[in-house]
Coordinates of C-alpha atoms in Angstrom, one line a residue:
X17 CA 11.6 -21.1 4.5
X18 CA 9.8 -17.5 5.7
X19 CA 11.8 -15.2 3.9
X20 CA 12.8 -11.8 6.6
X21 CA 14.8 -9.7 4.9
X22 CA 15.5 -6.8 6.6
X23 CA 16.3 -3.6 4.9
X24 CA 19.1 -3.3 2.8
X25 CA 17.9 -1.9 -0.4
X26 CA 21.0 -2.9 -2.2
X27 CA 20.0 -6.6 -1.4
X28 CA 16.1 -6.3 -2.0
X29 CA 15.2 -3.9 -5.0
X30 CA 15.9 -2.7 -8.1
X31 CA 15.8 0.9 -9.4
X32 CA 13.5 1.0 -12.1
X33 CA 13.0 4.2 -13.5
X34 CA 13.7 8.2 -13.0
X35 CA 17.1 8.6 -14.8
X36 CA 19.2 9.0 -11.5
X37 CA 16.4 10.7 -9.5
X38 CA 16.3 7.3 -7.4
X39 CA 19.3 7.6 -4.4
X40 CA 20.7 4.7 -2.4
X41 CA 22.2 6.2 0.4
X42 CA 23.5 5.3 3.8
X43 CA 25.0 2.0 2.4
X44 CA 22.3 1.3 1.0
X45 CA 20.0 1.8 4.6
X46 CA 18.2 5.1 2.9
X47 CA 16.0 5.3 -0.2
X48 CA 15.1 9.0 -2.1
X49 CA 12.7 9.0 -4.6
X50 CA 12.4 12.2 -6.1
X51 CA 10.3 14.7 -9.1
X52 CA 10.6 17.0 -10.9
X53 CA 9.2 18.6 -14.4
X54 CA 11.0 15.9 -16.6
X55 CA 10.2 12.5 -14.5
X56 CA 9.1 11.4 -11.6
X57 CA 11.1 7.9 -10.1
X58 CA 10.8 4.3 -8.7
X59 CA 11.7 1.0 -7.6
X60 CA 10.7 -2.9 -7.2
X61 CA 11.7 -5.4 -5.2
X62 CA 14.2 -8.5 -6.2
X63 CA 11.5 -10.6 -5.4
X64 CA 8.1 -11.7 -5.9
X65 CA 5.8 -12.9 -3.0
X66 CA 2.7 -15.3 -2.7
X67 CA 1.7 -13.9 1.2
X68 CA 3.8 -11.8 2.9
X69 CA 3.8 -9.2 5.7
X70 CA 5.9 -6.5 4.0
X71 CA 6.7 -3.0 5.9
X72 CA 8.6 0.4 5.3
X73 CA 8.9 3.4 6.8
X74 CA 8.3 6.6 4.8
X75 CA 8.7 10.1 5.0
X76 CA 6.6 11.8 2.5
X77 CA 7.0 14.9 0.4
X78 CA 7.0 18.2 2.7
X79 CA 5.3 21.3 2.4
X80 CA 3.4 22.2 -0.9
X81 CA 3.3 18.4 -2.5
X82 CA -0.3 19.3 -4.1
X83 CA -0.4 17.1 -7.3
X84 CA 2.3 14.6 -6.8
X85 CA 1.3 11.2 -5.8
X86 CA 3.4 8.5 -3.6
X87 CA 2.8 5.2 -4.2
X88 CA 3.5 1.7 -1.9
X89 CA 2.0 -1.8 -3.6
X90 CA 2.2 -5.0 -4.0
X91 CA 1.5 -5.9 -7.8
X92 CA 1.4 -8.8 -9.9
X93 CA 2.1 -8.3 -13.7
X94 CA -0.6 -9.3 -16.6
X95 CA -3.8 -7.8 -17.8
X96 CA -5.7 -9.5 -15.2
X97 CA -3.4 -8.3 -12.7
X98 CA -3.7 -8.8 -8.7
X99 CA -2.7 -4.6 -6.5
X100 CA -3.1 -4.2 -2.8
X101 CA -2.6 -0.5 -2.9
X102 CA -0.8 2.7 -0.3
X103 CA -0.8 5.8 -2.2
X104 CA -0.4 9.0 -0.9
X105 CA -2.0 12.4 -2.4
X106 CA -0.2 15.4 -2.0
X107 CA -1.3 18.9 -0.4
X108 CA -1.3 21.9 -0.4
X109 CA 0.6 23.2 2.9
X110 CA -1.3 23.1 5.4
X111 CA -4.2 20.7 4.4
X112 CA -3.8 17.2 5.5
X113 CA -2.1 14.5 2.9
X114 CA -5.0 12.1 1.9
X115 CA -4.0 8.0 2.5
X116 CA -5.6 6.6 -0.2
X117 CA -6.2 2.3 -0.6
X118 CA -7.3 0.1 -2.9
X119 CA -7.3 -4.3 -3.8
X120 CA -7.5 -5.4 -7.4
X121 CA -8.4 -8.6 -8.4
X122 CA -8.2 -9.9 -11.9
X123 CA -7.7 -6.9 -13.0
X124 CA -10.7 -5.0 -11.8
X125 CA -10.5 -2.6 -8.4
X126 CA -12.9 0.2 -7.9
X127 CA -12.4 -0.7 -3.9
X128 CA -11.2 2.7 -2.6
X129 CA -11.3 3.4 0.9
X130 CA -9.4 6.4 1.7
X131 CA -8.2 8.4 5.0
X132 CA -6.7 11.2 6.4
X133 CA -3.9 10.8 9.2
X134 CA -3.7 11.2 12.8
X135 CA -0.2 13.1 12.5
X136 CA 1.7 14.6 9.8
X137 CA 3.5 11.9 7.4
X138 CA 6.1 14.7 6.2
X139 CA 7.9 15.8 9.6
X140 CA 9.2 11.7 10.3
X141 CA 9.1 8.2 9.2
X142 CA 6.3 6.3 10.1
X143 CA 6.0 2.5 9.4
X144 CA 3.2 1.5 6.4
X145 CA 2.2 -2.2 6.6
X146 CA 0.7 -4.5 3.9
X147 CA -0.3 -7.7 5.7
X148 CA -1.2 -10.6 2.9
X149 CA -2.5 -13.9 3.8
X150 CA -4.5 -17.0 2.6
X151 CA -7.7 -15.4 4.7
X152 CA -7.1 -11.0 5.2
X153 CA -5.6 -8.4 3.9
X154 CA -5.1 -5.9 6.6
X155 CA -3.5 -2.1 6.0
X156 CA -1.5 -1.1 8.7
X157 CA -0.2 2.7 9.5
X158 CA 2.5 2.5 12.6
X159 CA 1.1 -1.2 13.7
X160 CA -2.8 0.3 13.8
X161 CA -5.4 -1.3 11.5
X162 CA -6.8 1.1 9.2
X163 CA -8.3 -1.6 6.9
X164 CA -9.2 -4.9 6.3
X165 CA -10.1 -6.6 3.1
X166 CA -11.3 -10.7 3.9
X167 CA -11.8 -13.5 1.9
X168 CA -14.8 -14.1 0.5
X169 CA -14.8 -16.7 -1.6
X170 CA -17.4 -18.4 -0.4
X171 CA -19.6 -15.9 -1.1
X172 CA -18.8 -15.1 -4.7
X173 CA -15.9 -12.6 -4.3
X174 CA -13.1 -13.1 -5.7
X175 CA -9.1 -12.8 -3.3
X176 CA -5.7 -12.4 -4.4
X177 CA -3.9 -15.7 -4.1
X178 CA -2.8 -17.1 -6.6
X179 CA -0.5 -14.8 -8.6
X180 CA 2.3 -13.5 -7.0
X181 CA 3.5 -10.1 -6.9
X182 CA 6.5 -7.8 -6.7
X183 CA 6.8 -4.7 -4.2
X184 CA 6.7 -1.0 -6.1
X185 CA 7.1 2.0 -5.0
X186 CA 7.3 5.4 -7.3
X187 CA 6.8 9.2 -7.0
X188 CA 5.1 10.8 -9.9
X189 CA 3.2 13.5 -11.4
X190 CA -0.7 13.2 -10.9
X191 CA -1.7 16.8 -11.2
X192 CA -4.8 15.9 -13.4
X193 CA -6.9 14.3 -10.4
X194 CA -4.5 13.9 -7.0
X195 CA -5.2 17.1 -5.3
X196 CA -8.9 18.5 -5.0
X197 CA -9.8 16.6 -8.0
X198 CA -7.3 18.1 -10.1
X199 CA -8.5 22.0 -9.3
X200 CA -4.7 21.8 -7.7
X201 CA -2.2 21.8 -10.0
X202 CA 1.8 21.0 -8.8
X203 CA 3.9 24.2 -8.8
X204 CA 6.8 22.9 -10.3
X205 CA 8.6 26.2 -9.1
X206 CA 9.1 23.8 -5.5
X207 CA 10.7 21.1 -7.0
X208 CA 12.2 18.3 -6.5
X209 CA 9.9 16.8 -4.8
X210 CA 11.6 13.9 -2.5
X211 CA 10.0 10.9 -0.4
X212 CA 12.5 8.7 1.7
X213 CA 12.4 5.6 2.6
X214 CA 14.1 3.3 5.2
X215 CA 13.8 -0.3 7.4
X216 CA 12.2 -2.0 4.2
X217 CA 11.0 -5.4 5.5
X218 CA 9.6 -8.6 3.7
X219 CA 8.1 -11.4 6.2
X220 CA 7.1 -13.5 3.3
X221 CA 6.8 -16.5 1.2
X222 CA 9.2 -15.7 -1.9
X223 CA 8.1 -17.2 -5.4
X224 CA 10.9 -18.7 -7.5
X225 CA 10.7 -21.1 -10.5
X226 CA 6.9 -21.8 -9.9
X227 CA 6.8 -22.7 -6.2
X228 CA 6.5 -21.2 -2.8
X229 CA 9.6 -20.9 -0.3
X230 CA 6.7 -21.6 2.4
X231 CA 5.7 -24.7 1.1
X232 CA 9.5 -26.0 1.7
X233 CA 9.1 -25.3 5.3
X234 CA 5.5 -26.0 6.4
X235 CA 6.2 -26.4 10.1
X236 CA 4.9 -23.5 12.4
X237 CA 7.3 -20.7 13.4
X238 CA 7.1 -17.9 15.0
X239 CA 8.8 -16.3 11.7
X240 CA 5.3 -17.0 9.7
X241 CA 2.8 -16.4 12.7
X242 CA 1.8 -13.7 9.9
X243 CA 0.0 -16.6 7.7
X244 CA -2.8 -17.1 9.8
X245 CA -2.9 -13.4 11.6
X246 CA -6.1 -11.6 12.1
X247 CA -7.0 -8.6 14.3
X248 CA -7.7 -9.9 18.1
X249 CA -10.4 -7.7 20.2
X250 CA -8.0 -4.7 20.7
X251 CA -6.9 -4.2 17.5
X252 CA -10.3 -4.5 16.3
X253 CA -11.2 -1.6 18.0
X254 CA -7.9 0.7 16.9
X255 CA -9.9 -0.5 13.2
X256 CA -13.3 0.8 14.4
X257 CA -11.7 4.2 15.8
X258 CA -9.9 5.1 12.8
X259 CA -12.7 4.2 10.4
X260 CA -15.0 6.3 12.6
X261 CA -12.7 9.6 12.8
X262 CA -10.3 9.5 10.0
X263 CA -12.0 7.7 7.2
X264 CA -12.8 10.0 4.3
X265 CA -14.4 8.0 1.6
X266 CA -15.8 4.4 1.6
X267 CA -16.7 2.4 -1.7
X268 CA -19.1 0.6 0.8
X269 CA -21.0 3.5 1.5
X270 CA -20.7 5.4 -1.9
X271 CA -24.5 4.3 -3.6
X272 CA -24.6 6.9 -6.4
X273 CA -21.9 5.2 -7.7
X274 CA -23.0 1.8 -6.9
X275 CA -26.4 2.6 -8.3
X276 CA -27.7 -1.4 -9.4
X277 CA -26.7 -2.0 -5.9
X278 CA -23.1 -2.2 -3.6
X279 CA -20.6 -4.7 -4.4
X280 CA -20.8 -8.1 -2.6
X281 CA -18.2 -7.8 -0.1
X282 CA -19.9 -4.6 1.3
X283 CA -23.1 -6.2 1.9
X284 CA -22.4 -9.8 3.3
X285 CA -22.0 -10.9 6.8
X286 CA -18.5 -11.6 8.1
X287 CA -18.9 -14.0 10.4

């Protein structure tokens, strides 16, 4: 059994931290993180997942959010930990917010790609997608591609499958590197800072007591098409348009700081 559940944040996470500065509103169909000079604030999900497709809608932190960071991943827990990363750096008004990404396996990331957006993530919600299966990873912003991480086993690099992780989300002080490097520091004079959230979806395989809900119910649905997605023609070149007018930074690309040579997945054929 696929688990789908849609949206109730009452039913599918957990305040964890912020001293009240976490709001479940709307009967429970609207999230508030918020920040301000004492803490910032954030959640988890119920559950842990071993694949999943998970969305949410966000609005992010208006105006002057220079310094603040908002963050959207999937983590697993340990010191050789598994992260498929969303995190958002603030601005300064007027300057675009910066989507940045990143996968860890076993601990080790250093696999930023990061992006600016093609409207402004403050005046609505717009949906952010994590899609997690045996064979992809794919980052989605409002059902376009913006990235896509593949296994690569086969050629030495090592996936996240096997541990399974839990859904976070916080809002926090980052002041020392978020903005500009750190030049810009948060002017605490604006807060609190608030991101909302809403339509909080999990299309996945949920991990209890050391097994997989999907491996109760191995027959093909349409409820798990998700476990063997990948991005058809079309959607392959929504990929290839963002990456070529909206992509910032690329790990792939970055040799001064790849300097004995760019990591293996950068460099092999995909066929």
């Amino acid at each position: 059994m696929v688990a789908n559940c849609a949206g109730n944040f009452y039913q599918d996470v957990d305040i964890t931290w912020g001293d009240g500065r976490a709001k479940l509103l709307n009967n429970g169909q609207l999230l508030t993180l918020s920040l301000d000079k004492a803490s910032g604030s954030g959640f988890q999900s119920k559950n842990e997942y071993l694949f999943g497709k998970i969305d949410a809608q966000v609005k992010l932190v208006p105006g002057n959010s220079a310094g603040t960071v908002t963050a959207y991943y999937l983590k697993s827990p340990g010191s050789k930990w598994d992260e498929i990363d969303f995190e958002f750096l603030g601005n300064l008004s007027g300057d675009p917010y910066i989507l940045h990404t990143n996968v860890f396996t076993q601990g080790k990331g250093d696999r930023e790609q990061q992006f600016h957006l093609w409207f402004d993530p403050t005046a609505d919600f717009h949906t952010y997608s994590i899609l997690w299966n045996p064979h992809r990873i794919i980052f989605y912003v409002d059902g376009t591609p913006i990235r896509e991480f593949n296994n690569l086993e086969s050629k030495g690099v090592l996936f996240p499958k096997k541990q399974p992780m839990r859904i976070y989300s916080s809002l926090w002080n980052a002041d020392d590197w978020a903005t500009r490097g750190g030049l810009i520091k948060t002017d605490w004079s604006l807060a609190p800072f608030t991101a909302s959230y809403r339509n909080y979806n999990a299309n996945a395989c949920v991990w209890s007591s050391g097994s997989s809900s999907c491996n109760q119910n191995s027959g093909s649905s349409n409820s798990s098409s998700w476990l063997s997605e990948e991005l058809d023609a079309t959607s392959q070149g929504r990929l290839k348009w963002v990456q070529k007018n909206y992509m910032i930074y690329d790990y792939c690309k970055d040799t001064k700081r790849f300097p004995q040579g760019l990591p293996k997945e950068c460099t092999v054929n995909v066929s």
